[in-house]
Coordinates of C-alpha atoms in Angstrom, one line a residue:
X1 CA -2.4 92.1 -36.8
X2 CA 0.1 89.1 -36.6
X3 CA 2.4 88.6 -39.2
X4 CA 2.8 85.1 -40.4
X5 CA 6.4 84.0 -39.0
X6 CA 5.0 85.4 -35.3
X7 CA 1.8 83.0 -36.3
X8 CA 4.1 80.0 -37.4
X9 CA 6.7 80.3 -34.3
X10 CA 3.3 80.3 -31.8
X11 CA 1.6 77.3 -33.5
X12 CA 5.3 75.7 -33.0
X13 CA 5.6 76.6 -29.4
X14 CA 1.5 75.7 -28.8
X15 CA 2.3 72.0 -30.0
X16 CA 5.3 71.4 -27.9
X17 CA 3.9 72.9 -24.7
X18 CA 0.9 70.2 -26.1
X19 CA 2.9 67.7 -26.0
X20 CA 5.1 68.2 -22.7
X21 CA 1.1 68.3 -21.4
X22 CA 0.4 65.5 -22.7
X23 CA 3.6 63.7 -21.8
X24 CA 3.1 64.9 -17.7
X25 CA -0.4 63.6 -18.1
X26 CA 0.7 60.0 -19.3
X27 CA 3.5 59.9 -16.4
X28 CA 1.4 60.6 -14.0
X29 CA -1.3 58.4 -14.8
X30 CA -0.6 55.4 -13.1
X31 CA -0.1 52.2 -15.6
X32 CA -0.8 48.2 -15.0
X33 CA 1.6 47.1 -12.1
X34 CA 3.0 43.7 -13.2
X35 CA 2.4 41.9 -9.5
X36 CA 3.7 38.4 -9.5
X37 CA 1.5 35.7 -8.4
X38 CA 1.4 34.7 -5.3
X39 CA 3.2 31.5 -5.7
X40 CA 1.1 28.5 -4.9
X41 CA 0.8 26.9 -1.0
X42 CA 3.2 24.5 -0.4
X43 CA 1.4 21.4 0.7
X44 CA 3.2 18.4 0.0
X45 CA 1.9 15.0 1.1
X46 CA 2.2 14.6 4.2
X47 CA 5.1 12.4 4.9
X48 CA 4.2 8.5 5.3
X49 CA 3.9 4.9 3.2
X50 CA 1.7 2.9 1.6
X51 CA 1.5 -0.7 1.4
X52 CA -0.9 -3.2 -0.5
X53 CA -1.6 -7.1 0.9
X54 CA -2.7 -9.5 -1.7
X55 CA -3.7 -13.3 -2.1
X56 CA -2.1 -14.6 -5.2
X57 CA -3.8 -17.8 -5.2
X58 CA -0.7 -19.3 -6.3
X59 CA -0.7 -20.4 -10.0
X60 CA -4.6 -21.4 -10.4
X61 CA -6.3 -20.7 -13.4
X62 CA -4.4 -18.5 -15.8
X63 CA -1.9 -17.0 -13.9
X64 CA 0.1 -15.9 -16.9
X65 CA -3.0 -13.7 -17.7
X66 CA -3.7 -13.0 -14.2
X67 CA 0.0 -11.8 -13.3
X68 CA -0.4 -8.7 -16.4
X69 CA -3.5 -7.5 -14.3
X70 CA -1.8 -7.7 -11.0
X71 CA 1.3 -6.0 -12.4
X72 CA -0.3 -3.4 -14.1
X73 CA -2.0 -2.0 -11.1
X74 CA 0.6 -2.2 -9.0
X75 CA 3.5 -0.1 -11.5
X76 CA 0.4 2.3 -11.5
X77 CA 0.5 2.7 -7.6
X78 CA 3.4 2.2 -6.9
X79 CA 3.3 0.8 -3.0
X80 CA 6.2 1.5 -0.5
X81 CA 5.5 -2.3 0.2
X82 CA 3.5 -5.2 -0.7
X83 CA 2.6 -8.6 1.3
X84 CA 1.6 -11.4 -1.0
X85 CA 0.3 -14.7 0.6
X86 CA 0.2 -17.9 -1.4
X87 CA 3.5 -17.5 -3.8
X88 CA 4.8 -20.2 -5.3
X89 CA 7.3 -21.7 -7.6
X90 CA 7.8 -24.7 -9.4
X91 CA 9.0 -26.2 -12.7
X92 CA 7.7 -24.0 -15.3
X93 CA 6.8 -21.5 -12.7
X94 CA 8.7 -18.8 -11.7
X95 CA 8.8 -17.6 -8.0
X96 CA 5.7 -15.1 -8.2
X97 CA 7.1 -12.7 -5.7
X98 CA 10.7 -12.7 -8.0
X99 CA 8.8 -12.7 -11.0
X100 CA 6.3 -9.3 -9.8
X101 CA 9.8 -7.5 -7.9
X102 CA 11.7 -7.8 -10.9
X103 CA 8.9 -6.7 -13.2
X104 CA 8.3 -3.5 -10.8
X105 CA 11.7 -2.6 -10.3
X106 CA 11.6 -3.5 -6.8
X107 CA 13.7 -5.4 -3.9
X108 CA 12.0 -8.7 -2.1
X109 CA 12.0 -11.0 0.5
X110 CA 10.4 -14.7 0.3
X111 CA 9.7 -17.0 2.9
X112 CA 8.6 -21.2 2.9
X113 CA 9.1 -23.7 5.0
X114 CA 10.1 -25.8 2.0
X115 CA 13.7 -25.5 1.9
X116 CA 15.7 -23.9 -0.9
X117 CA 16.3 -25.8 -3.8
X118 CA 13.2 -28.2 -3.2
X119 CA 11.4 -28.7 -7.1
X120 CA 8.1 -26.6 -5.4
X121 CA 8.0 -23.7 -2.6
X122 CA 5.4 -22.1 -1.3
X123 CA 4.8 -19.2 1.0
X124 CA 4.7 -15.3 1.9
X125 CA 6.6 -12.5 0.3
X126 CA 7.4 -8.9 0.8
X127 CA 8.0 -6.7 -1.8
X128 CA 9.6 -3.1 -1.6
X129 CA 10.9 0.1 -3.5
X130 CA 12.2 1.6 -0.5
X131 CA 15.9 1.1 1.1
X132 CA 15.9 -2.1 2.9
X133 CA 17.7 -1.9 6.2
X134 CA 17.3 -5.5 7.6
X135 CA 15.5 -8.9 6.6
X136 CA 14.5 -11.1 8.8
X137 CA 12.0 -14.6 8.5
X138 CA 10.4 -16.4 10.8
X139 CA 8.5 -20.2 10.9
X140 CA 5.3 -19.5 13.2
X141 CA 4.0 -22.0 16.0
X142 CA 3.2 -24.5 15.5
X143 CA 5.6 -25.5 13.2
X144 CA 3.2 -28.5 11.4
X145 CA 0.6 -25.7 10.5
X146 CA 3.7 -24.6 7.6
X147 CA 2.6 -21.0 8.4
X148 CA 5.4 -18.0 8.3
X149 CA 6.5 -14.2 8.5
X150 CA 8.2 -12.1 6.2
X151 CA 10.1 -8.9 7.8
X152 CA 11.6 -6.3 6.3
X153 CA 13.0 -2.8 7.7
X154 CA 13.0 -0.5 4.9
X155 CA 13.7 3.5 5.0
X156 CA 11.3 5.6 4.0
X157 CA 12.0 9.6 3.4
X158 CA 14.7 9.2 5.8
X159 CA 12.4 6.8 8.9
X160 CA 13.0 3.2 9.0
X161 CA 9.8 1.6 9.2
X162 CA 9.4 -2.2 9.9
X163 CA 6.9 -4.3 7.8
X164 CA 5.8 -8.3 8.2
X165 CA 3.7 -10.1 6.0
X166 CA 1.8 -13.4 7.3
X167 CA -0.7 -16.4 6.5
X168 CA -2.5 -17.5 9.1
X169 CA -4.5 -21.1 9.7
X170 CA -7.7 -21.5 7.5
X171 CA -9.8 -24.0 9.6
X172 CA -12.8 -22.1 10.6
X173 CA -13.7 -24.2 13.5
X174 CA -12.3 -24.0 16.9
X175 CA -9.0 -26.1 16.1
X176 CA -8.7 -23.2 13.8
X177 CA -9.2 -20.7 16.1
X178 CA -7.0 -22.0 18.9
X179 CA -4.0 -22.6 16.1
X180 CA -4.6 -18.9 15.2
X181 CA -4.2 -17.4 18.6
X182 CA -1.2 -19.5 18.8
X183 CA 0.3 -18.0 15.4
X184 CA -0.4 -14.3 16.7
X185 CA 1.0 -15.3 20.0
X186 CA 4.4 -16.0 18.5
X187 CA 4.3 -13.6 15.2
X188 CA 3.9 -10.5 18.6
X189 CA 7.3 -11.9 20.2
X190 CA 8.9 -12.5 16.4
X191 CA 8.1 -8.1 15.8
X192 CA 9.0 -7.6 19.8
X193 CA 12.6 -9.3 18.8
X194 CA 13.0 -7.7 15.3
X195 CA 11.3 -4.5 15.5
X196 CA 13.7 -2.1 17.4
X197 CA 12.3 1.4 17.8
X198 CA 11.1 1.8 14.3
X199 CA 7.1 2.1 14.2
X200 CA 5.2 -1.6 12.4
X201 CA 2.9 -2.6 10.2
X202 CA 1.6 -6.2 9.5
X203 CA -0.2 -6.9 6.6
X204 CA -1.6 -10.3 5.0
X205 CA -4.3 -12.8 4.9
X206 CA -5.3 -13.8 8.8
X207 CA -8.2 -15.9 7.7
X208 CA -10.3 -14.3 10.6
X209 CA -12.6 -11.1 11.0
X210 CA -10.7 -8.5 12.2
X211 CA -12.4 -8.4 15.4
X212 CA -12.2 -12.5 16.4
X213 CA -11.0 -13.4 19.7
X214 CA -8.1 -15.1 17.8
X215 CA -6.4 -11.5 16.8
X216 CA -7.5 -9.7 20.1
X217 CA -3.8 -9.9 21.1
X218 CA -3.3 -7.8 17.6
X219 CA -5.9 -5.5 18.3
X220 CA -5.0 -4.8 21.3
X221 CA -1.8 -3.7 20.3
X222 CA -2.1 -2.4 16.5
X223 CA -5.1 -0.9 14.5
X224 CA -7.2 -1.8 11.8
X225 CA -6.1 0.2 8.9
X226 CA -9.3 -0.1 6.5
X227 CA -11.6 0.2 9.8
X228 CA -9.8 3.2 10.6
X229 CA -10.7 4.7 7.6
X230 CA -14.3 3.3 6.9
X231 CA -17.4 4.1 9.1
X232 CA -19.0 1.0 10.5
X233 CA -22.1 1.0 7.7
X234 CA -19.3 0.7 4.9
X235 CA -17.9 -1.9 6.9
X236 CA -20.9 -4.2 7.2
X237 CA -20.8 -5.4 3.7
X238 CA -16.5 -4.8 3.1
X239 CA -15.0 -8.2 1.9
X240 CA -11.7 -9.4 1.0
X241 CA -13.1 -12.5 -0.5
X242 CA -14.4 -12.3 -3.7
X243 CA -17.9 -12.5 -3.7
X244 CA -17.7 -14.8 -7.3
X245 CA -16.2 -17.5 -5.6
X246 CA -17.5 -16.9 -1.8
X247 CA -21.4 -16.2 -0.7
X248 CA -20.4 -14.6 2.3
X249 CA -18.7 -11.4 2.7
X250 CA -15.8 -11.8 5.2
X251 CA -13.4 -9.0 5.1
X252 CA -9.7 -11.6 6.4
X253 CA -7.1 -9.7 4.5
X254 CA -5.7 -6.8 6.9
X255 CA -3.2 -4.4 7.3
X256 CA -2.7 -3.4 11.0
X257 CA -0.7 -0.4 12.3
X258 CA 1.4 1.0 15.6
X259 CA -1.6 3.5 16.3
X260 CA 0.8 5.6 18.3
X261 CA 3.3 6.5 15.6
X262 CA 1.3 6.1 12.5
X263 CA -2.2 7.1 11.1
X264 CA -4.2 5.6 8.8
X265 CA -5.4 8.2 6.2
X266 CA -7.0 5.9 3.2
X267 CA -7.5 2.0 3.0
X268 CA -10.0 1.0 -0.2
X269 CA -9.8 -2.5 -1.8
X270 CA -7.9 -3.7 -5.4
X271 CA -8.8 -6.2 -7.7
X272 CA -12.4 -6.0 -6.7
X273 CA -13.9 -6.2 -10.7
X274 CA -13.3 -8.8 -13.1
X275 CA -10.5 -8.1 -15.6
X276 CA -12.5 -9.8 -18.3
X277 CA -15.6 -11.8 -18.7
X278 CA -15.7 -14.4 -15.9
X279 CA -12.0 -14.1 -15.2
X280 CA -10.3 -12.6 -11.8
X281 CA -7.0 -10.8 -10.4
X282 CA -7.4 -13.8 -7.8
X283 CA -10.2 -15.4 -5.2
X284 CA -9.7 -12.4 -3.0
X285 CA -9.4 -9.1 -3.3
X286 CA -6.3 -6.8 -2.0
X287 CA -6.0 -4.0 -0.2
X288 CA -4.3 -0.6 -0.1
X289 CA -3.9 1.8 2.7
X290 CA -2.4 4.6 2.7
X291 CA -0.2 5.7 6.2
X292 CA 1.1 9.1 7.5
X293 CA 3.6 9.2 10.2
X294 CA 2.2 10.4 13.3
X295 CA 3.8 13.8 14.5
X296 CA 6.2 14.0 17.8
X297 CA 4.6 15.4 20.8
X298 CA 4.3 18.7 21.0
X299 CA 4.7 19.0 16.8
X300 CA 1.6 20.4 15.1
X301 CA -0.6 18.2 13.1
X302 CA -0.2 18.1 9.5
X303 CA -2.6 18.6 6.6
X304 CA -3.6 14.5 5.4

């Protein structure tokens, strides 16, 4: 027989032996371990520019609506550089180029052969948010053709990178064609003077197929940017004209590269839909490409 205080002190030591049990049992029974993430891949974009080259088509039609479009999509992509072709100014005009850099925030150059302070000037520009590092211009041969280059240096992530922005001749005969060859003639010895060691691009409106005889000195030397990119089928159809105001589709409006220190990773074409019934960013479209700077020898090759 077991007397009640012998029954109350083993039900007392039963429970606590219970519970150290139970307490061994929940130590070693292995809980949720609180891993951290891996933390995600670094991949940053690969380091390089982008640069847009657009026809303004001057003040025609409603270029105060026009200029809210063109803005617009440039502050949403916000190019390293841009190359506009037909600016002008004139009373109750401001400078387009002045007008778009100060809107964006950004720094610009503007070439004419009309001379400063003349009541209307007309010509290229170059636009940029980068550093610039020099500025040059340039009046292309033969002078009575009124045809020029805009040059900037400009730093980008720390490499100076040059950029030109041109207009060639529009005849499409063969007076045309030999004024052309001319113009690319003497806009290669303008970059081979102003260039240094810093890689080039050259962007604007050469009113000729990129693969005319008239640019083969180009070609030879720089590549196609929107060719690189784009497989001959999608290139067969590929204007920069706009097809409302031109039956044919001619694809003029280029941006060229230094092949051996930069690749071409996207090109498509802006302004290529109507902003409102009927009504048009300009008669051509633009362009955007986007460049990556080609690695050193012997450096591996980055992600695009």
């Amino acid at each position: 027989m077991v007397l009640p205080g012998a029954c109350a002190r083993m039900a007392s030591w039963l429970l606590a032996a219970a519970m150290l049990l139970a307490g061994a049992a929940v130590a070693a029974t292995p809980g949720p371990v609180s891993v951290p993430a891996p933390a995600p891949a670094s991949s940053p974009a690969a380091a390089g520019m982008s640069m847009v080259t657009f026809n303004l088509h001057h003040d025609r039609e409603d270029w105060p609506a026009r200029r809210k479009v063109i803005l617009r999509e440039l502050q949403a992509l916000r190019p390293d550089a841009i190359a506009l072709q037909e600016v002008i100014q004139k009373p109750h005009v401001r400078n387009q180029a002045a007008w778009l850099a100060r809107k964006l925030g950004y720094d610009y150059q503007f070439v004419s052969t009309d001379p400063p302070g003349r009541f209307k000037r007309y010509g290229n520009a170059l636009l940029t948010r980068r550093p610039v590092l020099a500025r040059n211009d340039h009046l292309l041969a033969p002078l009575g053709d009124y045809r020029t280059v805009a040059h900037l240096r400009i730093e980008v992530d720390g490499q100076p990178v040059n950029v030109y922005a041109t207009h060639l001749n529009e005849r499409p005969d063969d007076t045309g064609s030999r004024i052309r060859g001319e113009q690319v003639a003497d806009l290669l010895g303008f970059i081979a003077q102003t260039a240094g060691d810093a890689p080039v691009v050259i962007a604007g409106d050469f009113n000729a197929l990129v693969d005319a005889g008239d640019l083969s000195a180009l070609r030879n030397q720089y590549g196609d940017s929107f060719g690189s990119v784009h497989v001959n089928n999608e290139l067969a159809q590929a204007s920069t004209l706009n097809r409302h105001y031109f039956d044919a589709p001619l694809r003029i409006d280029h941006i060229f590269f230094q092949q051996d220190r930069l690749l071409a990773r996207e090109a498509r074409l802006l302004f290529d839909q109507p902003y409102a019934e009927g009504r048009w960013a300009s008669d051509h479209y633009g362009v955007w490409t986007r460049l990556q700077f080609a690695p050193s020898p012997g450096a591996p090759m980055t992600s695009p």
